[in-house]
Amino acid sequence: MASTHLRLNTATLSALSRGRYRQFVERVIHHLREHFPHRCPPEGGWAAFVEKAIVIAEKHGFETERKVVLCCNLLFVLGLELFDGPPGDWPVVILSDASLDADEKLKRMYEKAYAELRRGA
């Protein structure tokens, strides 16, 4: 009797992984468009921006989908270069604080970003 179980090889698993990744990118794009409707699409297009933002988020320890999306929000509003400033800049200070976990870093970054945006408005 032939097996009815799906046999997954490396190529199949990789394809499934790529599919899930593409779905996540699309969900983030939808989220950004929904929550920031008056902002223009990023230079290079939505997908390119989100893919860059995901890499930046993961590089800084934001690994869950929720944390990546929160990080994408910050990067969308304040720019992809947000975390690349000189050592004294507030994003770098917060990200380099080893005493903070990822949730606390995001919380503090949101508080500081909000204050900065209000001051600049």
Coordinates of N, CA and C in Angstrom, one line a residue:
M1 N 0.8 -1.2 0.0 CA 0.0 0.0 0.0 C 0.9 1.2 0.0
A2 N 0.6 2.2 -0.9 CA 1.4 3.4 -1.0 C 1.1 4.3 0.2
S3 N 2.1 5.0 0.6 CA 2.0 6.0 1.7 C 1.3 7.2 1.2
T4 N 0.4 7.7 2.1 CA -0.4 8.9 1.7 C 0.3 10.1 2.4
H5 N 1.3 9.9 3.1 CA 2.0 11.0 3.8 C 2.9 11.8 2.8
L6 N 2.9 13.1 3.0 CA 3.7 14.0 2.2 C 5.1 13.9 2.6
R7 N 6.0 13.6 1.7 CA 7.4 13.5 2.0 C 8.0 14.9 1.7
L8 N 8.6 15.5 2.6 CA 9.2 16.8 2.4 C 10.7 16.7 2.3
N9 N 11.2 17.2 1.2 CA 12.7 17.3 1.1 C 13.1 18.7 1.4
T10 N 14.4 19.0 1.3 CA 14.9 20.3 1.6 C 14.4 21.4 0.7
A11 N 14.2 21.1 -0.6 CA 13.7 22.0 -1.6 C 12.3 22.4 -1.3
T12 N 11.5 21.4 -0.9 CA 10.1 21.6 -0.6 C 10.0 22.5 0.7
L13 N 10.7 22.1 1.7 CA 10.7 22.9 2.9 C 11.1 24.4 2.7
S14 N 12.1 24.5 1.8 CA 12.6 25.9 1.5 C 11.5 26.7 0.8
A15 N 10.8 26.0 -0.1 CA 9.7 26.7 -0.9 C 8.6 27.1 0.1
L16 N 8.3 26.2 1.0 CA 7.2 26.5 2.0 C 7.7 27.7 2.9
S17 N 8.9 27.7 3.2 CA 9.5 28.8 4.0 C 9.4 30.1 3.3
R18 N 9.8 30.1 2.0 CA 9.7 31.3 1.2 C 8.3 31.8 1.1
G19 N 7.3 30.9 0.9 CA 5.9 31.2 0.8 C 5.4 31.9 2.1
R20 N 5.8 31.4 3.2 CA 5.4 32.0 4.5 C 6.1 33.4 4.7
Y21 N 7.3 33.5 4.2 CA 8.0 34.8 4.3 C 7.3 35.8 3.5
R22 N 6.9 35.4 2.2 CA 6.2 36.4 1.3 C 4.9 36.8 1.9
Q23 N 4.2 35.8 2.6 CA 2.9 36.2 3.2 C 3.2 37.2 4.3
F24 N 4.2 37.0 5.1 CA 4.5 37.9 6.2 C 4.8 39.3 5.6
V25 N 5.6 39.4 4.6 CA 6.0 40.6 4.0 C 4.7 41.3 3.5
E26 N 3.8 40.6 2.9 CA 2.5 41.2 2.5 C 1.7 41.7 3.6
R27 N 1.7 40.9 4.7 CA 0.9 41.4 5.9 C 1.5 42.7 6.5
V28 N 2.8 42.8 6.5 CA 3.4 44.0 7.0 C 3.1 45.2 6.1
I29 N 3.2 44.9 4.8 CA 2.8 46.0 3.9 C 1.4 46.5 4.1
H30 N 0.5 45.5 4.2 CA -0.9 45.9 4.5 C -1.0 46.7 5.8
H31 N -0.3 46.2 6.8 CA -0.3 46.9 8.1 C 0.2 48.3 8.0
L32 N 1.3 48.5 7.3 CA 1.8 49.9 7.2 C 0.9 50.8 6.4
R33 N 0.3 50.3 5.3 CA -0.6 51.1 4.5 C -1.9 51.4 5.4
E34 N -2.3 50.5 6.2 CA -3.5 50.7 7.0 C -3.2 51.8 8.1
H35 N -2.1 51.6 8.7 CA -1.8 52.5 9.9 C -1.2 53.8 9.6
F36 N -0.6 53.9 8.4 CA 0.0 55.2 7.9 C -0.5 55.5 6.5
P37 N -1.8 55.8 6.4 CA -2.4 55.9 5.1 C -1.9 57.2 4.3
H38 N -1.4 58.2 5.0 CA -1.0 59.4 4.4 C 0.5 59.5 4.0
R39 N 1.2 58.4 4.3 CA 2.6 58.4 3.9 C 2.7 57.7 2.6
C40 N 3.7 58.2 1.9 CA 4.0 57.7 0.5 C 4.7 56.4 0.6
P41 N 4.6 55.6 -0.4 CA 5.3 54.3 -0.4 C 6.8 54.6 -0.3
P42 N 7.6 53.8 0.4 CA 9.0 54.0 0.5 C 9.7 53.9 -0.8
E43 N 10.8 54.6 -0.9 CA 11.7 54.6 -2.1 C 12.1 53.2 -2.4
G44 N 11.9 52.7 -3.6 CA 12.2 51.3 -4.0 C 11.0 50.4 -3.9
G45 N 9.9 50.9 -3.3 CA 8.7 50.1 -3.2 C 8.5 49.5 -1.8
W46 N 7.3 49.1 -1.6 CA 6.9 48.5 -0.3 C 7.6 47.2 0.1
A47 N 7.7 46.3 -0.9 CA 8.3 45.0 -0.5 C 9.8 45.2 -0.2
A48 N 10.5 46.0 -1.0 CA 11.9 46.2 -0.8 C 12.1 46.8 0.6
F49 N 11.3 47.8 0.9 CA 11.4 48.4 2.3 C 11.2 47.4 3.4
V50 N 10.1 46.7 3.3 CA 9.8 45.7 4.4 C 10.9 44.7 4.5
E51 N 11.4 44.2 3.4 CA 12.5 43.2 3.5 C 13.7 43.7 4.1
K52 N 14.1 45.0 3.8 CA 15.2 45.6 4.5 C 14.9 45.8 6.0
A53 N 13.7 46.3 6.3 CA 13.4 46.5 7.7 C 13.4 45.2 8.5
I54 N 13.0 44.1 7.9 CA 13.0 42.8 8.6 C 14.4 42.4 8.9
V55 N 15.3 42.6 8.0 CA 16.7 42.3 8.2 C 17.3 43.1 9.4
I56 N 17.0 44.4 9.4 CA 17.4 45.3 10.4 C 16.8 44.9 11.8
A57 N 15.6 44.6 11.8 CA 14.9 44.2 13.0 C 15.6 43.0 13.6
E58 N 15.8 41.9 12.8 CA 16.4 40.7 13.3 C 17.8 40.9 13.7
K59 N 18.5 41.8 13.0 CA 19.9 42.1 13.4 C 20.0 42.7 14.8
H60 N 18.9 43.4 15.2 CA 18.9 44.0 16.5 C 18.1 43.2 17.6
G61 N 17.8 41.9 17.3 CA 17.3 41.0 18.2 C 15.7 41.0 18.3
F62 N 15.1 41.7 17.3 CA 13.6 41.7 17.3 C 13.2 40.5 16.4
E63 N 12.9 39.4 17.0 CA 12.7 38.2 16.2 C 11.3 37.7 16.1
T64 N 10.4 38.0 16.9 CA 9.0 37.6 16.8 C 8.3 38.4 15.7
E65 N 7.2 37.9 15.2 CA 6.5 38.7 14.2 C 6.1 40.1 14.8
R66 N 5.5 40.0 16.0 CA 5.1 41.3 16.6 C 6.2 42.3 16.7
K67 N 7.3 41.9 17.2 CA 8.5 42.8 17.4 C 9.0 43.3 16.1
V68 N 9.0 42.4 15.1 CA 9.5 42.9 13.8 C 8.5 43.9 13.2
V69 N 7.2 43.7 13.4 CA 6.2 44.7 12.9 C 6.4 46.0 13.6
L70 N 6.6 46.0 14.9 CA 6.8 47.2 15.7 C 8.0 47.9 15.2
C71 N 9.1 47.2 15.0 CA 10.3 47.8 14.5 C 10.1 48.4 13.1
C72 N 9.4 47.7 12.2 CA 9.0 48.2 10.9 C 8.3 49.5 11.0
N73 N 7.4 49.7 12.0 CA 6.7 50.9 12.2 C 7.7 52.1 12.4
L74 N 8.6 51.8 13.3 CA 9.6 52.9 13.6 C 10.4 53.2 12.4
L75 N 10.9 52.2 11.7 CA 11.8 52.4 10.6 C 11.0 53.1 9.4
F76 N 9.7 52.8 9.3 CA 8.9 53.4 8.3 C 8.7 54.9 8.6
V77 N 8.4 55.3 9.8 CA 8.2 56.6 10.1 C 9.5 57.4 10.2
L78 N 10.6 56.8 10.8 CA 11.8 57.6 11.1 C 12.9 57.3 10.1
G79 N 12.8 56.3 9.3 CA 13.8 56.0 8.3 C 14.6 54.7 8.6
L80 N 15.0 54.1 7.5 CA 15.8 52.8 7.7 C 17.2 53.0 8.4
E81 N 17.6 54.3 8.4 CA 18.9 54.6 9.0 C 18.8 54.8 10.5
L82 N 17.6 54.7 11.0 CA 17.4 55.1 12.4 C 18.4 54.5 13.4
F83 N 18.7 53.2 13.2 CA 19.6 52.5 14.2 C 21.1 52.7 13.8
D84 N 21.4 53.4 12.8 CA 22.8 53.5 12.3 C 23.5 54.8 12.7
G85 N 22.9 55.5 13.6 CA 23.5 56.8 14.0 C 24.8 56.7 14.8
P86 N 25.3 57.8 15.2 CA 26.5 57.8 16.1 C 26.2 57.2 17.5
P87 N 27.2 56.8 18.2 CA 27.0 56.2 19.5 C 26.1 56.9 20.5
G88 N 26.0 58.2 20.5 CA 25.2 59.0 21.4 C 23.8 59.2 21.0
D89 N 23.4 58.8 19.8 CA 22.0 59.0 19.4 C 21.1 58.0 20.2
W90 N 19.9 58.5 20.5 CA 19.0 57.8 21.3 C 18.7 56.4 20.8
P91 N 18.5 56.1 19.5 CA 18.2 54.7 19.1 C 19.4 53.8 19.5
V92 N 20.6 54.3 19.2 CA 21.8 53.5 19.4 C 22.0 53.2 20.9
V93 N 21.8 54.2 21.7 CA 21.9 54.1 23.2 C 20.9 53.0 23.7
I94 N 19.7 53.1 23.2 CA 18.7 52.1 23.7 C 19.0 50.7 23.2
L95 N 19.4 50.6 21.9 CA 19.7 49.3 21.4 C 20.9 48.6 22.0
S96 N 21.8 49.4 22.4 CA 23.1 48.9 23.0 C 23.0 48.6 24.5
D97 N 21.9 48.9 25.1 CA 21.7 48.7 26.5 C 21.5 47.2 26.8
A98 N 22.5 46.5 27.2 CA 22.4 45.1 27.4 C 21.5 44.7 28.6
S99 N 21.1 45.7 29.4 CA 20.2 45.4 30.6 C 18.8 45.3 30.2
L100 N 18.5 45.7 28.9 CA 17.1 45.7 28.4 C 16.8 44.5 27.5
D101 N 15.6 43.9 27.7 CA 15.2 42.9 26.8 C 14.6 43.6 25.5
A102 N 14.3 42.8 24.5 CA 13.7 43.4 23.3 C 12.4 44.1 23.5
D103 N 11.6 43.6 24.4 CA 10.3 44.3 24.6 C 10.5 45.7 25.3
E104 N 11.5 45.8 26.2 CA 11.7 47.0 26.9 C 12.4 48.0 25.9
K105 N 13.3 47.5 25.0 CA 13.9 48.4 24.0 C 12.9 49.0 23.1
L106 N 12.0 48.1 22.7 CA 10.9 48.7 21.8 C 10.0 49.7 22.5
K107 N 9.7 49.4 23.8 CA 8.9 50.3 24.5 C 9.6 51.7 24.7
R108 N 10.9 51.7 25.0 CA 11.6 52.9 25.2 C 11.8 53.6 23.8
M109 N 12.0 52.9 22.8 CA 12.1 53.5 21.5 C 10.9 54.2 21.0
Y110 N 9.7 53.5 21.3 CA 8.4 54.2 21.0 C 8.2 55.4 21.8
E111 N 8.5 55.4 23.1 CA 8.4 56.6 23.9 C 9.2 57.7 23.4
K112 N 10.5 57.4 23.1 CA 11.4 58.5 22.6 C 11.0 59.0 21.2
A113 N 10.6 58.1 20.3 CA 10.2 58.5 19.0 C 9.0 59.4 19.1
Y114 N 8.0 59.0 19.9 CA 6.8 59.8 20.1 C 7.2 61.2 20.6
A115 N 8.1 61.3 21.6 CA 8.5 62.6 22.1 C 9.2 63.4 21.0
E116 N 10.1 62.7 20.3 CA 10.8 63.4 19.2 C 9.9 64.0 18.1
L117 N 8.9 63.1 17.7 CA 8.0 63.5 16.7 C 7.1 64.7 17.2
R118 N 6.7 64.6 18.4 CA 5.9 65.8 19.0 C 6.7 67.0 19.1
R119 N 7.9 66.9 19.4 CA 8.8 68.1 19.5 C 9.0 68.7 18.1
G120 N 9.1 67.9 17.1 CA 9.3 68.3 15.8 C 8.1 68.8 15.1
A121 N 6.9 68.5 15.6 CA 5.7 68.9 15.0 C 5.3 70.3 15.2

